[in-house]
Amino acid sequence: MKSLSSRTEKIAPSLTVAIDTLAKTLIANGKDIVSLGAGEPDFPTPEHIRRYAQQVIDAGKTRYTAPVGILEVREAVCRKLKRENGLDYKPNQIIMTSGAKHAVYNCFLALLNEGDEVIIPAPYWVTYPELVKLVSGIPIFVESTAENKFKISDQDLEKSITPKTKCVVLNNPCNPTGTVYSKGELEALAKVIRKHDLFCISDEVYEHFVYEDTFTSVAAIEGMYERTLIVNGLSKSHCMTGWRIGYVAASEPIALMIGKVQSQTTHHPSNIAQYGALAALDGPFECVIEMKKAFQERRDYMFNRLQKIPGVSVRLPEGAFYLFPTVSALFGKHTPEGVLIDSSSSFCKYLLEFHGLAIVPGIAFGNENCVRFSYAANMDTLQKACDRFEAGVKALL
Ligand code: GLU
């Protein structure tokens, strides 16, 4: 038989998704597992969204839509961008996608030629480099450290630019670190992006979960609107993970390009999910505020517990719903069963096998020293997770 696609072979499967799937399978098989693997809010999709989608199905609105999505829904996205981000978009600049992950993929497809470099601040969401590789681009990582609040500076960015650089990915607030860039910091990065005439993909899916500061979209910074591709979705803000609904907001030529791609690939995201997004975008915002309050309490609880555990160093993140503690002080220790802990992966494997706790090794996000906890789970689960983590760490010391 002939060989399979080398481009596809080169990419790794998503470790966040793999760990979530494994944890769910173990739980279904009766194992006692506490999972803080995937970033998936534990709240149900708000009732007004569910009701509206049910009405839409009953009304028979179950036909194909335009590849870029239903006009009414794209108008609602424009209203949202104006209301919440102060940005003016027209519906022909919006493309509805099957989740934000799909939106990122479409952006890379629209921007990249073979060998184009994409700058990705590390730690990064697991998916960005793999999608860059999938479309024959080259991911270039700019490292950040916990000491610098996991932020890259304008100088760091400048140093990583080459004649092949095409775009910069900003994930603000960041998954996995919870870092939030301030308006001033974005302005400094934007200056470099403009100077080198680059595009910027701005993944803003956690924008509503900012606890210490206010959120600014990089598209709102002077000179950035035309070169920014905003990626967003309803999975996190409105607990619609399984609905798979997101969007891109970009300049018209880029939107046209993505629309063309979608017309030949997915055609469009499920129209039921699109109507669900309409109800979410135009509906009451209290549900999001309530959730943010709950996440902030959970963050504080988790932070207070983790910072007391010896061998673990954790910073209080300003946004999203993840904690990204450093655990490398534990490397070199042995488990009571005699297994050497020498990496974030061996540590997480040990926690899963011997303490029934699923979390994601930092290496998935380009940082071997850390592990990621999602705190988008109820307090009971978080308490159990902290107990198990603490017991697991103490057994190594
Ligand atoms: N974005 C979430 C996470 O990082 C969901 C899983 C995924 O797509 O990575 O856990």
CSV table of N, CA, C and O in Angstrom, one decimal, residues 163-218:
chain,number,residue,atom,x,y,z
A,163,PRO,N,12.4,37.3,7.9
A,163,PRO,CA,11.7,37.6,6.7
A,163,PRO,C,10.5,36.7,6.3
A,163,PRO,O,9.6,37.0,5.5
A,164,LYS,N,10.5,35.5,7.0
A,164,LYS,CA,9.5,34.5,6.7
A,164,LYS,C,8.3,34.6,7.6
A,164,LYS,O,7.3,33.9,7.4
A,165,THR,N,8.4,35.5,8.6
A,165,THR,CA,7.3,35.6,9.6
A,165,THR,C,6.0,36.2,8.9
A,165,THR,O,6.1,37.2,8.2
A,166,LYS,N,4.9,35.5,9.1
A,166,LYS,CA,3.6,35.9,8.5
A,166,LYS,C,2.7,36.4,9.5
A,166,LYS,O,1.9,37.4,9.3
A,167,CYS,N,2.6,35.8,10.7
A,167,CYS,CA,1.6,36.2,11.7
A,167,CYS,C,2.0,35.8,13.1
A,167,CYS,O,2.9,35.0,13.3
A,168,VAL,N,1.4,36.5,14.0
A,168,VAL,CA,1.6,36.2,15.4
A,168,VAL,C,0.2,35.8,16.0
A,168,VAL,O,-0.8,36.3,15.7
A,169,VAL,N,0.3,34.7,16.9
A,169,VAL,CA,-0.9,34.3,17.5
A,169,VAL,C,-0.9,34.8,18.9
A,169,VAL,O,0.0,34.6,19.7
A,170,LEU,N,-2.0,35.6,19.3
A,170,LEU,CA,-2.1,36.0,20.7
A,170,LEU,C,-3.4,35.3,21.2
A,170,LEU,O,-4.4,35.3,20.6
A,171,ASN,N,-3.2,34.8,22.4
A,171,ASN,CA,-4.3,34.1,23.1
A,171,ASN,C,-4.5,34.8,24.4
A,171,ASN,O,-3.7,34.6,25.3
A,172,ASN,N,-5.5,35.7,24.4
A,172,ASN,CA,-5.6,36.6,25.5
A,172,ASN,C,-7.1,36.7,26.0
A,172,ASN,O,-8.0,37.1,25.2
A,173,PRO,N,-7.4,36.2,27.2
A,173,PRO,CA,-6.6,35.5,28.2
A,173,PRO,C,-6.0,34.2,27.7
A,173,PRO,O,-6.6,33.6,26.8
A,174,CYS,N,-4.9,33.8,28.3
A,174,CYS,CA,-4.2,32.6,27.8
A,174,CYS,C,-4.6,31.3,28.4
A,174,CYS,O,-4.7,31.2,29.6
A,175,ASN,N,-4.8,30.3,27.6
A,175,ASN,CA,-4.9,28.9,28.0
A,175,ASN,C,-3.5,28.3,27.6
A,175,ASN,O,-3.2,28.4,26.4
A,176,PRO,N,-2.7,27.9,28.5
A,176,PRO,CA,-3.0,27.3,29.9
A,176,PRO,C,-2.6,28.3,31.0
A,176,PRO,O,-2.9,27.9,32.2
A,177,THR,N,-2.0,29.4,30.8
A,177,THR,CA,-1.4,30.2,32.0
A,177,THR,C,-2.4,31.1,32.7
A,177,THR,O,-2.2,31.5,33.8
A,178,GLY,N,-3.5,31.5,32.0
A,178,GLY,CA,-4.4,32.4,32.6
A,178,GLY,C,-3.9,33.8,32.5
A,178,GLY,O,-4.6,34.8,33.1
A,179,THR,N,-2.8,34.0,31.8
A,179,THR,CA,-2.3,35.4,31.7
A,179,THR,C,-3.2,36.3,30.9
A,179,THR,O,-3.7,35.9,29.9
A,180,VAL,N,-3.3,37.6,31.3
A,180,VAL,CA,-4.0,38.6,30.6
A,180,VAL,C,-3.1,39.7,30.2
A,180,VAL,O,-2.5,40.3,31.1
A,181,TYR,N,-3.0,40.1,29.0
A,181,TYR,CA,-2.2,41.2,28.5
A,181,TYR,C,-3.1,42.5,28.7
A,181,TYR,O,-4.2,42.5,28.3
A,182,SER,N,-2.4,43.5,29.3
A,182,SER,CA,-3.1,44.8,29.5
A,182,SER,C,-3.1,45.5,28.2
A,182,SER,O,-2.4,45.2,27.2
A,183,LYS,N,-3.9,46.6,28.1
A,183,LYS,CA,-4.0,47.4,26.9
A,183,LYS,C,-2.6,48.0,26.5
A,183,LYS,O,-2.1,47.9,25.4
A,184,GLY,N,-1.8,48.4,27.5
A,184,GLY,CA,-0.5,49.0,27.3
A,184,GLY,C,0.4,47.9,26.7
A,184,GLY,O,1.2,48.2,25.8
A,185,GLU,N,0.4,46.7,27.3
A,185,GLU,CA,1.2,45.6,26.8
A,185,GLU,C,0.9,45.2,25.3
A,185,GLU,O,1.7,45.0,24.5
A,186,LEU,N,-0.4,45.3,25.1
A,186,LEU,CA,-0.9,44.9,23.7
A,186,LEU,C,-0.4,46.0,22.7
A,186,LEU,O,0.0,45.7,21.6
A,187,GLU,N,-0.4,47.3,23.2
A,187,GLU,CA,0.0,48.4,22.3
A,187,GLU,C,1.5,48.2,21.9
A,187,GLU,O,1.9,48.4,20.8
A,188,ALA,N,2.3,47.8,22.9
A,188,ALA,CA,3.7,47.5,22.7
A,188,ALA,C,3.9,46.4,21.6
A,188,ALA,O,4.7,46.5,20.7
A,189,LEU,N,3.2,45.3,21.8
A,189,LEU,CA,3.3,44.2,20.9
A,189,LEU,C,2.8,44.6,19.5
A,189,LEU,O,3.4,44.3,18.4
A,190,ALA,N,1.7,45.4,19.5
A,190,ALA,CA,1.1,45.8,18.2
A,190,ALA,C,2.1,46.7,17.4
A,190,ALA,O,2.1,46.6,16.2
A,191,LYS,N,2.8,47.5,18.1
A,191,LYS,CA,3.8,48.3,17.4
A,191,LYS,C,4.8,47.5,16.6
A,191,LYS,O,5.1,47.8,15.4
A,192,VAL,N,5.2,46.4,17.2
A,192,VAL,CA,6.2,45.5,16.5
A,192,VAL,C,5.4,44.8,15.3
A,192,VAL,O,6.0,44.6,14.2
A,193,ILE,N,4.2,44.4,15.6
A,193,ILE,CA,3.4,43.7,14.5
A,193,ILE,C,3.2,44.6,13.3
A,193,ILE,O,3.4,44.2,12.2
A,194,ARG,N,2.9,45.8,13.6
A,194,ARG,CA,2.7,46.8,12.5
A,194,ARG,C,4.0,47.1,11.8
A,194,ARG,O,4.0,47.1,10.5
A,195,LYS,N,5.1,47.3,12.5
A,195,LYS,CA,6.4,47.6,11.9
A,195,LYS,C,6.8,46.6,10.9
A,195,LYS,O,7.3,46.9,9.9
A,196,HIS,N,6.5,45.3,11.2
A,196,HIS,CA,6.9,44.2,10.3
A,196,HIS,C,5.8,43.7,9.4
A,196,HIS,O,5.9,42.7,8.8
A,197,ASP,N,4.7,44.5,9.4
A,197,ASP,CA,3.6,44.2,8.5
A,197,ASP,C,3.1,42.8,8.6
A,197,ASP,O,2.9,42.1,7.6
A,198,LEU,N,2.8,42.4,9.9
A,198,LEU,CA,2.4,41.0,10.1
A,198,LEU,C,0.9,40.9,10.3
A,198,LEU,O,0.2,42.0,10.7
A,199,PHE,N,0.3,39.7,10.2
A,199,PHE,CA,-1.1,39.5,10.6
A,199,PHE,C,-1.1,39.1,12.1
A,199,PHE,O,0.0,38.6,12.6
A,200,CYS,N,-2.2,39.2,12.8
A,200,CYS,CA,-2.3,38.8,14.1
A,200,CYS,C,-3.6,38.0,14.3
A,200,CYS,O,-4.7,38.5,14.0
A,201,ILE,N,-3.5,36.7,14.7
A,201,ILE,CA,-4.7,35.9,15.1
A,201,ILE,C,-4.9,36.1,16.5
A,201,ILE,O,-4.0,35.8,17.3
A,202,SER,N,-6.0,36.7,16.9
A,202,SER,CA,-6.3,37.0,18.3
A,202,SER,C,-7.4,36.0,18.8
A,202,SER,O,-8.6,36.2,18.5
A,203,ASP,N,-7.0,35.0,19.6
A,203,ASP,CA,-8.0,34.1,20.1
A,203,ASP,C,-8.5,34.6,21.5
A,203,ASP,O,-7.8,34.7,22.4
A,204,GLU,N,-9.8,35.0,21.4
A,204,GLU,CA,-10.3,35.8,22.6
A,204,GLU,C,-11.4,35.0,23.3
A,204,GLU,O,-12.4,35.5,23.9
A,205,VAL,N,-11.3,33.7,23.2
A,205,VAL,CA,-12.4,32.8,23.6
A,205,VAL,C,-12.7,32.9,25.2
A,205,VAL,O,-13.7,32.6,25.7
A,206,TYR,N,-11.6,33.4,25.9
A,206,TYR,CA,-11.8,33.5,27.4
A,206,TYR,C,-12.0,35.0,27.8
A,206,TYR,O,-11.8,35.3,28.9
A,207,GLU,N,-12.4,35.8,26.8
A,207,GLU,CA,-12.4,37.3,27.1
A,207,GLU,C,-13.3,37.6,28.3
A,207,GLU,O,-13.1,38.6,29.0
A,208,HIS,N,-14.4,36.8,28.6
A,208,HIS,CA,-15.3,37.2,29.6
A,208,HIS,C,-14.8,36.8,31.0
A,208,HIS,O,-15.4,37.1,32.0
A,209,PHE,N,-13.7,36.0,31.0
A,209,PHE,CA,-13.2,35.5,32.3
A,209,PHE,C,-11.9,36.2,32.6
A,209,PHE,O,-10.8,35.6,32.5
A,210,VAL,N,-12.0,37.5,32.9
A,210,VAL,CA,-10.8,38.3,33.3
A,210,VAL,C,-11.2,38.9,34.7
A,210,VAL,O,-12.2,39.5,34.9
A,211,TYR,N,-10.3,38.6,35.7
A,211,TYR,CA,-10.7,38.8,37.1
A,211,TYR,C,-10.1,40.1,37.7
A,211,TYR,O,-10.6,40.6,38.7
A,212,GLU,N,-8.9,40.5,37.2
A,212,GLU,CA,-8.2,41.6,37.8
A,212,GLU,C,-8.2,42.9,37.0
A,212,GLU,O,-8.0,43.9,37.5
A,213,ASP,N,-8.4,42.8,35.7
A,213,ASP,CA,-8.2,43.9,34.8
A,213,ASP,C,-9.4,44.0,33.9
A,213,ASP,O,-10.4,43.2,34.1
A,214,THR,N,-9.4,44.9,32.9
A,214,THR,CA,-10.5,44.8,31.9
A,214,THR,C,-9.9,44.2,30.6
A,214,THR,O,-8.7,44.3,30.4
A,215,PHE,N,-10.7,43.6,29.8
A,215,PHE,CA,-10.2,43.0,28.6
A,215,PHE,C,-10.2,44.0,27.4
A,215,PHE,O,-11.1,44.7,27.2
A,216,THR,N,-9.1,44.0,26.7
A,216,THR,CA,-9.0,44.8,25.5
A,216,THR,C,-8.7,43.8,24.3
A,216,THR,O,-7.8,43.0,24.4
A,217,SER,N,-9.5,44.0,23.2
A,217,SER,CA,-9.1,43.2,22.0
A,217,SER,C,-8.0,43.9,21.3
A,217,SER,O,-8.0,45.1,21.1
A,218,VAL,N,-7.1,43.1,20.8
A,218,VAL,CA,-5.9,43.8,20.1
A,218,VAL,C,-6.4,44.4,18.8
A,218,VAL,O,-5.8,45.4,18.3
